[in-house]
Structure formats: C-alpha cells, structure tokens
XYZ file of C-alpha atoms in Angstrom:
113
model
C -14.174 -3.282 52.181
C -13.816 -7.034 52.353
C -13.894 -9.376 49.405
C -16.240 -12.287 49.873
C -15.011 -15.425 48.174
C -17.766 -17.937 47.902
C -19.025 -20.769 45.774
C -17.164 -22.011 42.708
C -14.279 -19.560 43.122
C -13.406 -20.970 46.568
C -13.665 -24.522 45.221
C -11.360 -23.686 42.322
C -8.802 -22.041 44.628
C -8.857 -25.029 46.983
C -8.400 -27.458 44.104
C -5.489 -25.374 42.808
C -3.922 -25.372 46.272
C -4.343 -29.141 46.590
C -2.917 -29.638 43.097
C 0.182 -27.570 43.871
C 0.623 -29.205 47.279
C 0.259 -32.747 45.934
C 2.297 -32.191 42.757
C 6.096 -32.111 42.839
C 7.546 -28.637 42.470
C 9.380 -29.469 39.230
C 6.133 -30.412 37.486
C 4.476 -27.186 38.658
C 7.415 -25.176 37.303
C 7.338 -27.075 33.996
C 3.585 -26.471 33.651
C 4.026 -22.777 34.442
C 6.908 -22.488 31.945
C 4.844 -24.254 29.274
C 1.930 -21.898 29.921
C 4.229 -18.861 29.688
C 5.827 -20.183 26.478
C 2.401 -20.845 24.933
C 1.234 -17.342 25.863
C 4.414 -15.784 24.430
C 4.080 -17.820 21.214
C 0.431 -16.785 20.843
C 1.340 -13.119 21.401
C 4.204 -13.338 18.885
C 1.938 -15.007 16.310
C -0.727 -12.340 16.812
C 1.863 -9.560 16.462
C 3.310 -11.169 13.312
C -0.169 -11.546 11.803
C -0.988 -7.905 12.588
C 2.321 -6.738 11.090
C 1.754 -8.833 7.953
C -1.782 -7.464 7.562
C -0.526 -3.885 7.972
C 2.344 -4.449 5.516
C -0.035 -5.980 2.952
C -2.407 -3.026 3.354
C 0.456 -0.537 2.944
C 1.771 -2.408 -0.110
C -1.712 -2.332 -1.658
C -1.928 1.416 -1.099
C 1.567 1.935 -2.528
C 0.712 -0.184 -5.587
C -2.456 1.840 -6.178
C -0.567 5.130 -5.769
C 2.186 3.971 -8.148
C -0.436 2.841 -10.674
C -2.162 6.229 -10.492
C 1.156 8.059 -10.890
C 2.065 5.896 -13.903
C -1.319 6.564 -15.520
C -0.964 10.309 -14.912
C 2.565 10.333 -16.361
C 1.419 8.386 -19.436
C -1.500 10.775 -19.968
C 0.783 13.813 -19.617
C 3.299 12.330 -22.080
C 0.528 11.558 -24.590
C -0.866 15.092 -24.260
C 2.594 16.627 -24.735
C 3.252 14.457 -27.809
C -0.129 15.394 -29.308
C 0.515 19.104 -28.673
C 3.982 18.885 -30.248
C 2.594 17.061 -33.297
C -0.179 19.648 -33.698
C 2.320 22.516 -33.412
C 4.631 20.893 -35.979
C 1.719 20.328 -38.387
C 0.565 23.936 -37.984
C 4.090 25.249 -38.587
C 4.490 23.060 -41.688
C 1.099 24.198 -43.029
C 1.999 27.850 -42.432
C 5.358 27.395 -44.185
C 3.683 25.666 -47.140
C 1.043 28.405 -47.387
C 3.707 31.128 -47.255
C 5.790 29.391 -49.927
C 2.743 28.860 -52.163
C 1.696 32.495 -51.776
C 5.241 33.701 -52.622
C 5.371 31.448 -55.655
C 1.977 32.723 -56.807
C 3.134 36.311 -56.321
C 6.299 35.582 -58.324
C 4.279 33.947 -61.093
C 1.875 36.879 -61.145
C 4.724 39.353 -61.255
C 6.499 37.386 -63.987
C 3.354 37.245 -66.146
C 2.625 40.907 -65.608
C 6.005 42.165 -66.796
C-alpha cells in the first residue's frame, strides 16, 4: 500500500525542507529546543492544574466528611447528656417519693400508737 502525498501536504513538506536547508543548523536546533520546552511547560502546567483540581476536590470531600462526623458526635453527646439528666431526675424523684412515703408511714404509725 503506497501513501499518496498530494496538495497542501506536499507544499508544506517542501517549505519545511527549504526552511531547514536555508536556515543555519543552530537556529533550527534552538527553534526545536524552544518548541520542546514550550510543550514540556504546557504539559507540566496541565498536570499541576489537574493535581490542584483533584486535591481541592479531595479536600472538599474530607471537609464535608469531617463536618458530618462532628455533627454526629455532637448529636450523640447531646443525646447521652439528655439521657443521663433524665435518669438522674427519675432517680431523684423515686428517692423523694420513697422518703415521703416512709415519713408518712412513720407519722401514721406514730399517731396510731
């Protein structure tokens, strides 16, 4: 299978050949080095931008997860405190009721005898 080069592609290749033949070698090397450096810089910038975007996304997710964990911990602590307060109040009420009943029984017994 043969590749047929025709039209603008042939013209571009011929112009490139003429340019490299008519231009001193040092200039060609400098241009090639500049092109390579520009390509490398563009690739590095793209990689840095992608890394920054990924890091920002991960940090956002971590912040959301930490916020959710903090909210859950606060809710659990509040629930535990409420339960402890309710238990303490119930125990105090039971103790007061028992003491009042005993006192009433003692008063009743004292009045009876």
